[in-house]
Structures are given as structure tokens and as C-alpha cells.
C-alpha positions as CSV (number, residue, x, y, z in Angstrom):
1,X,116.3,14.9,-65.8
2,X,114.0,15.6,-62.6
3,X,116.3,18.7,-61.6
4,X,114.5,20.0,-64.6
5,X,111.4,19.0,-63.7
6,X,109.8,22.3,-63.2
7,X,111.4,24.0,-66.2
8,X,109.8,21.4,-68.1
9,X,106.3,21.5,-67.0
10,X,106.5,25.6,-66.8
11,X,107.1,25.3,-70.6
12,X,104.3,22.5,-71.4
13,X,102.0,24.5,-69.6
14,X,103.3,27.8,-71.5
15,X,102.9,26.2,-74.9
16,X,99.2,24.8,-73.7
17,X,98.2,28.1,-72.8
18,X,99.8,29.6,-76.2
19,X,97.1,26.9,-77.9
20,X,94.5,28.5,-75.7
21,X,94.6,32.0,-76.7
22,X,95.1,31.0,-80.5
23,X,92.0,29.1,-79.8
24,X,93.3,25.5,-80.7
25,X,92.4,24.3,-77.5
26,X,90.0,25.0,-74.5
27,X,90.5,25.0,-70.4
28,X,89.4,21.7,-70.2
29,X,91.4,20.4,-73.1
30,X,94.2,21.3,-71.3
31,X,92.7,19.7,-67.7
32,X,92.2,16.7,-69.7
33,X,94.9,15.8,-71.0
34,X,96.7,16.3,-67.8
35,X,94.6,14.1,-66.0
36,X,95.4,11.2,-69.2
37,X,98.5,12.2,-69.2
38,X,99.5,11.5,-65.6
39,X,96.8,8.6,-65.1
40,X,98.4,7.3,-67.6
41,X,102.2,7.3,-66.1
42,X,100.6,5.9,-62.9
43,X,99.8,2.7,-64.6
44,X,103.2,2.5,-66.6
45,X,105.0,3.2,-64.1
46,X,103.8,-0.2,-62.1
47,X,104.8,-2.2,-65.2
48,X,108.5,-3.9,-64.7
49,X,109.5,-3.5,-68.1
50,X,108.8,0.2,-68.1
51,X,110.9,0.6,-65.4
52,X,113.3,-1.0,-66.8
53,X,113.2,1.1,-70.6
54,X,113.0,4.2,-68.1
55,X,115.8,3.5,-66.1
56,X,117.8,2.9,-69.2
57,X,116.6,5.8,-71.1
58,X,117.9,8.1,-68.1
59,X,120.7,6.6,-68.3
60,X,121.7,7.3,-71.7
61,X,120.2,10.8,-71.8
62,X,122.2,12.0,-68.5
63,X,125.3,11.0,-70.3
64,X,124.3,12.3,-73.6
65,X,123.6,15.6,-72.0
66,X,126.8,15.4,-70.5
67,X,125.6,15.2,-66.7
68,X,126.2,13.3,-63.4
69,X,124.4,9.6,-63.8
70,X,123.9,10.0,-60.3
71,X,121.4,12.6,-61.0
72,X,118.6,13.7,-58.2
């Protein structure tokens, strides 16, 4: 649902920071998994079949949530 991108990522980066102060995670915990996190997507993104899984998946959750298909 990119039009909720940056909800999304204001939220993960909330909840990280949350795990910082309680002291379940440090500043570069929370660099490093960002950097794993989207190195990670760049590879999967380049594979056919994930592309494929994604573009179904958006599919079905756009129309589960009850929104255009089009989407952005």
C-alpha cells in the first residue's frame, strides 16, 4: 500500500526507538538492520518470481482492504 508508505516506516522507526530507550536494542542495531533490511529487498526485488508473489500479494491485499487495485 505505497500511499502508506510513510505511515509505515514513521511507526517502524517509532517502535525501534521504543526498543532503544527500554534498552533492547542500540543506535546501531537499529542502522543495521536497515541497511539488511533494504539490501536485502534490493536483491529480491531482481528475482522474477518475487515480483511475481509481490505483485499478487498487492493485489489481494488492496482488495482485502477494500481499496482501488489501481493503487499509486
Amino acid at each position: 500500500v505505497p500511499e502508506k508508505r510513510d505511515a509505515i516506516l514513521a511507526r517502524a522507526d517509532d517502535y525501534a526507538n521504543n526498543r532503544m530507550i527500554c534498552g533492547v536494542q542500540y543506535p546501531s542495531d537499529l542502522l543495521a538492520s536497515k541497511l539488511l533490511a533494504y539490501s536485502t529487498f534490493a536483491v529480491m526485488a531482481n528475482h522474477p518470481q518475487y515480483r511475481a508473489e509481490m505483485a499478487a500479494a498487492k493485489l489481494e491485499l488492496r482488495q482485502a482492504l477494500g481499496m482501488s487495485v489501481a493503487g499509486k
